[in-house]
Each structure stands twice: as C-alpha cells, then as structure tokens.
CSV table of C-alpha atoms in Angstrom, one decimal:
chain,number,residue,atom,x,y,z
A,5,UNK,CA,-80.6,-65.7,-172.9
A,6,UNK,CA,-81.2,-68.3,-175.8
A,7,UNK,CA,-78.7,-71.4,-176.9
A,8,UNK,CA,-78.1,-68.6,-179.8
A,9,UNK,CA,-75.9,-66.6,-177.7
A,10,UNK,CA,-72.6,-67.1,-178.3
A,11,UNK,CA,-69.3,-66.3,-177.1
A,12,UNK,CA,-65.8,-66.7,-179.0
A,13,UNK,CA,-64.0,-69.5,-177.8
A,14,UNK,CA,-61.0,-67.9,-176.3
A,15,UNK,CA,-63.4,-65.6,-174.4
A,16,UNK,CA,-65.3,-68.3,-173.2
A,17,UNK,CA,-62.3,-69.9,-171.8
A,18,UNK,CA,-61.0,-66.9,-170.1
A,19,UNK,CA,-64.5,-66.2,-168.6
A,20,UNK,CA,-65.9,-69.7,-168.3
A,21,UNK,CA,-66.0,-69.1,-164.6
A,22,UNK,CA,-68.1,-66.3,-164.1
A,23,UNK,CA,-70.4,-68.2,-166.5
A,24,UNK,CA,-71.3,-70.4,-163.7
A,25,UNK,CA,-71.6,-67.7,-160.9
A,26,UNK,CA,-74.8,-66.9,-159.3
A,27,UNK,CA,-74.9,-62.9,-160.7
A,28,UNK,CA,-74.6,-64.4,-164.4
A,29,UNK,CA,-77.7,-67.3,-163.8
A,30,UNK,CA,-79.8,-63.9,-162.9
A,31,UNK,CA,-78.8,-61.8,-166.1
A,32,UNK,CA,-79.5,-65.3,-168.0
A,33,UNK,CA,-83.2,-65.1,-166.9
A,34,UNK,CA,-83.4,-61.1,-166.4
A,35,UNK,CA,-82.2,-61.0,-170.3
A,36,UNK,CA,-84.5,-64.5,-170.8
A,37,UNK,CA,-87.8,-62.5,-169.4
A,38,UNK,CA,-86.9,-59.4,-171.3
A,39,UNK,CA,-86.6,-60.6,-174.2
A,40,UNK,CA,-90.0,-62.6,-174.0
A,41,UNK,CA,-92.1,-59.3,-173.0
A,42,UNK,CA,-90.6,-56.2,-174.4
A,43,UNK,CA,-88.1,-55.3,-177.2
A,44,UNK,CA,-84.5,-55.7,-176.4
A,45,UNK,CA,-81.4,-54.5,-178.2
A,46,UNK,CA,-79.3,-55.8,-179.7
A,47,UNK,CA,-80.6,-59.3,-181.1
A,48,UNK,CA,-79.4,-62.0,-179.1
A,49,UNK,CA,-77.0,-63.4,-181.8
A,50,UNK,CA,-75.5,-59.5,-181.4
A,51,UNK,CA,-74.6,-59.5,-177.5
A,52,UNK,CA,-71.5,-60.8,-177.5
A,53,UNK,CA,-70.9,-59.6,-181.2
A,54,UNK,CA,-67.8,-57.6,-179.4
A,55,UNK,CA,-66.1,-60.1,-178.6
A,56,UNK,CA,-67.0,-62.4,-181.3
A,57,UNK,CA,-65.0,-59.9,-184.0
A,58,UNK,CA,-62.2,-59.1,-181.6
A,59,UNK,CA,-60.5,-62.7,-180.2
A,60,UNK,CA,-58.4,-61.8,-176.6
A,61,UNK,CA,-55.0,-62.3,-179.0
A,62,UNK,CA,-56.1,-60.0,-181.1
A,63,UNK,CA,-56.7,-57.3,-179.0
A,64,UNK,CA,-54.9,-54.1,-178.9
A,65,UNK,CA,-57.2,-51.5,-177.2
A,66,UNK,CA,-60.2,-51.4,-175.2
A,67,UNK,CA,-62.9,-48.4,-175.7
A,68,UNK,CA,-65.8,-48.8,-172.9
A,69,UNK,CA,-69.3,-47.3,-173.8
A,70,UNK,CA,-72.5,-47.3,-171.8
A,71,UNK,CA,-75.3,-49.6,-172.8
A,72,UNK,CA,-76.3,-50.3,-176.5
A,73,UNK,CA,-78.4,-47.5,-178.8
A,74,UNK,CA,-81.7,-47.8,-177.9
A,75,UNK,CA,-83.6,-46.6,-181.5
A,76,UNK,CA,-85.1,-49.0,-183.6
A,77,UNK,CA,-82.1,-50.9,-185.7
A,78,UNK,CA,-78.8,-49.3,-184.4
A,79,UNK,CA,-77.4,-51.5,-181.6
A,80,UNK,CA,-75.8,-54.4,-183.2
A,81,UNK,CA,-72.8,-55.1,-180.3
A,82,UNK,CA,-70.3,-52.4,-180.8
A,83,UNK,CA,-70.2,-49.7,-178.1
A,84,UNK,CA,-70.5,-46.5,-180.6
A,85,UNK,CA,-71.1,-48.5,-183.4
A,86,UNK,CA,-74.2,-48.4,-185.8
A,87,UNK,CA,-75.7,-50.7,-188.6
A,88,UNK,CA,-75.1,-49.2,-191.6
A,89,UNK,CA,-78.0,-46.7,-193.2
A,90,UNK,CA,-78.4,-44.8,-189.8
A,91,UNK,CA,-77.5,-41.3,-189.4
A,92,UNK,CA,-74.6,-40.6,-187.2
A,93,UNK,CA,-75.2,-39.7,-183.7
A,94,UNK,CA,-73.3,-36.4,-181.7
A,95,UNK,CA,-71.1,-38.5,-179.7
A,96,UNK,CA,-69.6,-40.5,-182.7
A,97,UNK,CA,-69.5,-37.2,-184.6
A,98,UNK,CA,-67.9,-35.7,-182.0
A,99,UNK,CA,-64.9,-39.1,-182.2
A,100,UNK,CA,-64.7,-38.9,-185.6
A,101,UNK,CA,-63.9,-35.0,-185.5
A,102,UNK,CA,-61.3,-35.6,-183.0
A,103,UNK,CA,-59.4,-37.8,-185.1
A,104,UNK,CA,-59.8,-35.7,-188.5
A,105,UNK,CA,-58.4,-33.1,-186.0
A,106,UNK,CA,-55.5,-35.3,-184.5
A,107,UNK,CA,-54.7,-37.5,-187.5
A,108,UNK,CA,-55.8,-35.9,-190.3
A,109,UNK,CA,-58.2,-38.5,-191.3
A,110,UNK,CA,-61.1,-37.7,-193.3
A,111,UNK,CA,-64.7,-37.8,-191.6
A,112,UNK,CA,-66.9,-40.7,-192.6
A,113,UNK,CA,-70.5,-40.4,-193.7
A,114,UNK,CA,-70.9,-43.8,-191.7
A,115,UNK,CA,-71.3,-45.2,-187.9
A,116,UNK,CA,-70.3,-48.7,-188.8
A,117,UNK,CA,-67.4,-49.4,-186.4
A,118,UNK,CA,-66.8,-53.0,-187.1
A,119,UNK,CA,-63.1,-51.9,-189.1
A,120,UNK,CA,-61.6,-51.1,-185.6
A,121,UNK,CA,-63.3,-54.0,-183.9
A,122,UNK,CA,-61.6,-56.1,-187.4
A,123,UNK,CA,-58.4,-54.7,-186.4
A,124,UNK,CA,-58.2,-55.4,-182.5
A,125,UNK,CA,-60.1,-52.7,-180.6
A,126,UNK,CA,-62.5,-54.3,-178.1
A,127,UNK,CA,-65.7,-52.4,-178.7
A,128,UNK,CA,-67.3,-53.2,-175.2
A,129,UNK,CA,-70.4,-51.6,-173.2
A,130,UNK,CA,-70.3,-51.2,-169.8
A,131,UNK,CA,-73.8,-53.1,-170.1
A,132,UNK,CA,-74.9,-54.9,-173.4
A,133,UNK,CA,-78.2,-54.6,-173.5
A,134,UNK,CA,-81.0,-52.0,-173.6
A,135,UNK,CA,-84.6,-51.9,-173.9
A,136,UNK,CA,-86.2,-49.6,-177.1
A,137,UNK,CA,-86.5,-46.4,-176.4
A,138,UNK,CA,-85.4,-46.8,-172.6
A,139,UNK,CA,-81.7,-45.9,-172.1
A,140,UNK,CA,-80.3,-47.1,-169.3
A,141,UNK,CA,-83.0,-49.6,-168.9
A,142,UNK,CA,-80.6,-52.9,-167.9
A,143,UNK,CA,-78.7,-50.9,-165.6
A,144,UNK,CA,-77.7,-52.7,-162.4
A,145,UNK,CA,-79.0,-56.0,-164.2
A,146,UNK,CA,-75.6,-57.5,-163.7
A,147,UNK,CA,-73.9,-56.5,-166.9
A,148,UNK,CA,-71.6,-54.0,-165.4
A,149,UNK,CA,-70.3,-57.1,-162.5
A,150,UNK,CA,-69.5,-59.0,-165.8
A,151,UNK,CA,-68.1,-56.2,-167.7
A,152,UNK,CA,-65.6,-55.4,-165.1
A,153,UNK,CA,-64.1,-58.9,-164.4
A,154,UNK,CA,-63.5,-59.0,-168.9
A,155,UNK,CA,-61.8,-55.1,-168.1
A,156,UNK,CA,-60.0,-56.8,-164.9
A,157,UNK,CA,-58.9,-60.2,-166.9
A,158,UNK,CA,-57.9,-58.6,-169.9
A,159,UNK,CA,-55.5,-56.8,-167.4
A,160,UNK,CA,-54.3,-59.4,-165.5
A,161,UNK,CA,-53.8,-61.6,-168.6
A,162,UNK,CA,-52.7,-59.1,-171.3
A,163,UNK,CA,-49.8,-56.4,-171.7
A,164,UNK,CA,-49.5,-53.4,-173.5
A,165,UNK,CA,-52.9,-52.6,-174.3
A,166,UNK,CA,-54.8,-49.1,-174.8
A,167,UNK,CA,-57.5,-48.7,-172.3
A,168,UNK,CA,-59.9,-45.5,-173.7
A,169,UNK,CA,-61.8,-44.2,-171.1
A,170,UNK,CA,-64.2,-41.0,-171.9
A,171,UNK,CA,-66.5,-40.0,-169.3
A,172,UNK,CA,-67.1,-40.8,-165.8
A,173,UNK,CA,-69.0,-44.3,-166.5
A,174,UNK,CA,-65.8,-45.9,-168.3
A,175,UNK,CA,-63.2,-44.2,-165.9
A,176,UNK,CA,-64.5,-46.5,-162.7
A,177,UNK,CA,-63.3,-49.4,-164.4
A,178,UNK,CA,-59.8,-47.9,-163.9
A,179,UNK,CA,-59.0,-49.3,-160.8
A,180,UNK,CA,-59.2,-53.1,-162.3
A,181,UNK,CA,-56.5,-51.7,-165.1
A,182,UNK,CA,-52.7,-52.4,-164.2
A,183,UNK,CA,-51.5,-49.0,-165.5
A,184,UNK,CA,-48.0,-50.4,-165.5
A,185,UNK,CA,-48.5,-52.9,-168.2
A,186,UNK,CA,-50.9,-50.7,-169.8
A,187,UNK,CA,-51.7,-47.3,-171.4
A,188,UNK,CA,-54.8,-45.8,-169.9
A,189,UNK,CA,-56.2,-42.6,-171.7
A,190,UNK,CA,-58.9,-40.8,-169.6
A,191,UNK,CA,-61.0,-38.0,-171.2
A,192,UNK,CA,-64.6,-36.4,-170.9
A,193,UNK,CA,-67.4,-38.1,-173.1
A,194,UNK,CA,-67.7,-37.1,-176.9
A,195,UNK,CA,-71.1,-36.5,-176.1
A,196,UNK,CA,-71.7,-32.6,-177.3
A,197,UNK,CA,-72.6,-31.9,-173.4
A,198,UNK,CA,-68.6,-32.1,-173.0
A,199,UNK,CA,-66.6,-32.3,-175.3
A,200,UNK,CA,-65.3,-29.8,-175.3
A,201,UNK,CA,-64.4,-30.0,-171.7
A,202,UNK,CA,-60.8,-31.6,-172.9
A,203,UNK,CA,-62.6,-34.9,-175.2
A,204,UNK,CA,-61.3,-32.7,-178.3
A,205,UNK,CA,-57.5,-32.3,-178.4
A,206,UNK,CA,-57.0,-35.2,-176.3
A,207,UNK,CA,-55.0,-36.6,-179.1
A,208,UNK,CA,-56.1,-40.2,-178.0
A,209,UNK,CA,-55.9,-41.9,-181.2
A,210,UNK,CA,-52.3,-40.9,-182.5
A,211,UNK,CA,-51.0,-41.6,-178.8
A,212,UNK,CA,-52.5,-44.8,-179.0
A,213,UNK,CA,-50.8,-45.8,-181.7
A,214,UNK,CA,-47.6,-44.5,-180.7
A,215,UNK,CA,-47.7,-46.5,-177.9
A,216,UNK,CA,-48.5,-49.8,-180.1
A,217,UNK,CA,-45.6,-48.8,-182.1
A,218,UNK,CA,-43.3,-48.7,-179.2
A,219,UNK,CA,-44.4,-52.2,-177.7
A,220,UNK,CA,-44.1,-53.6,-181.5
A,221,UNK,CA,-47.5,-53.6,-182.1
A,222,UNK,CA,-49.1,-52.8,-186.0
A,223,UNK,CA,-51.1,-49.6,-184.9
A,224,UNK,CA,-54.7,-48.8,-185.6
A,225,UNK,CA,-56.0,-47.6,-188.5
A,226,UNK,CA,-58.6,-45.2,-187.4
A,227,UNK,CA,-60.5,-44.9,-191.0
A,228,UNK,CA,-63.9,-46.4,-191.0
A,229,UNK,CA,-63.7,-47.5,-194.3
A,230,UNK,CA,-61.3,-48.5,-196.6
C-alpha cells in the first residue's frame, strides 16, 4: 500500500490501532506486491474512498458488500457502486427495483452510488480489494479481520444506526452489531440467484428511514441522482 492511501481523519483515529497490528503490516505488503505484479481494483487513492465520503459522524447506515467489481473501470470504493458510463449490473438492478417497488422511487439509468455515501450510508466491502477479472481474489488477505473491527467499532461507538445485511457474507458480521442500539435488516442477496428468496419486499429502505426518523435522524434519500 502506497503513502497515497488515505484514510479520513476521524477514521484513522478510531482505527489507529489496528493500523499497527501485525494482520494490517501483511495486507500492507500483500496489497504492496499485488499491486506491483498484477492489476488491482480499485486504484489505491480509491481503497478507502468509503470511508473518505462518509466521516464516522456522519454515518447513518451501514450496507456490507463482498469485494470490489472486478471488470475493467467499475470498482472505485463503494460496495455496489460503479463509475459512471458502466452498464448496471443484476444485483444493483435488482436494489434499485426494490426501492421503486417500496418507495416509489424511479429506477436510475446509473450505478454511481456516491449520493448515499454523500448522505451518510457507509458503502463498505467485506474486502476492498480485487484482482481483474478474479473475484474473490483477496479473500482471506486480511481485509475481512479489518472490516469487522470498523462493523464492531462503529457498534461499540455509535447508536442508532441501520446495519443492511443481504446475503450470507454480510450477515456474519452480525454478531459484532449491538442490536439494542441498532437496527439490523437481514435479507438474501440482490443477486438474481435470490432475490427473490425474500431480497424483494423486504421493505429495507422505507424501514430504514423510519427508524432514522424515530431516533431524530434526517432519513435517506434513496434517489441516485438529484
């Protein structure tokens, strides 16, 4: 990982200890030696892009993906999220159906995410980086040991936020959520393999923001673009 990585301040307080552990010195030079022989994404300056849009007071809601896009120019450090100019992929499709369906909200000819992340919706993958064309690549690198302890802080420092959790990767981070000062939502993955196995109808978005509403939050507004 190059000196170009960087990390929001308030996040690098809150996390400035696991920094210095021994698992996050071997994703440094895991990352360091990938990067060097084969083509990672998202660009280093993208990694921590997340966090960098969403500051810990700003956020409201947690949605946990699995590892970064892993075609040529999508990844840029949203989970979900794509650079604008790329075709929209069957598990966003399936999101943005879900709220037209729940909300009313018209579907958007865009994957750019970065609106939500804008607005306080931490856009986080379970592990942040990918090689091209390998999903899955950078699994058990040491992302998902740092991953959990933001889930578990965020927890332990936070109340009243909206964990998302679709599919069976996100939902084992539930046990580092305190579901007494937090709203968890569980649901299958958008992804068209199940959906429809209770991802559509789950209602997540509107309950999301009724519970913002009731812990005197400003809730989300789920349009892409303005």
């Amino acid at each position: 990982m190059d000196r170009k990585v960087k990390i929001e301040d308030s996040w690098h307080l809150l996390l400035s200890e696991e920094f210095k552990k021994p698992y996050f010195n071997q994703i440094r030079e895991f990352i360091r030696c990938e990067y060097q022989k084969h083509t990672i994404y998202p660009k280093g300056s993208d990694i921590f892009r997340a966090f960098n849009l969403t500051p810990l007071d700003s956020v409201k809601g947690v949605i946990i993906g699995q590892d970064p896009y892993h075609g040529p120019g999508h990844a840029h450090g949203l989970c979900f999220s794509l650079k604008p100019g790329i075709d929209t992929p069957p598990s966003l499709k399936n999101i943005y159906k879900e709220i037209n369906s729940d909300l009313g909200i018209e579907v958007p000819k865009t994957g750019y995410l970065q609106r939500w992340a804008e607005q306080g919706v931490l856009m986080l993958n379970n592990v942040l980086t990918v090689r091209k064309g390998k999903p899955n690549s950078h699994k058990n690198s040491g992302w998902e040991i740092f991953t959990a302890k933001v889930i578990e802080k965020i927890s332990r420092e936070k109340e009243g936020i909206v964990f998302f959790l679709w599919g069976n990767s996100a939902q084992k981070k539930e046990n580092l959520i305190d579901s007494r000062k937090h709203l968890v939502l569980k649901a299958p993955h958008p992804s068209p393999l199940s959906a429809y196995n209770g991802f559509f109808g789950c209602r997540h978005f509107s309950k999301s923001n009724n519970y913002l509403i009731s812990k005197n939050k400003k809730p989300i507004d789920w349009k892409v673009v303005k």
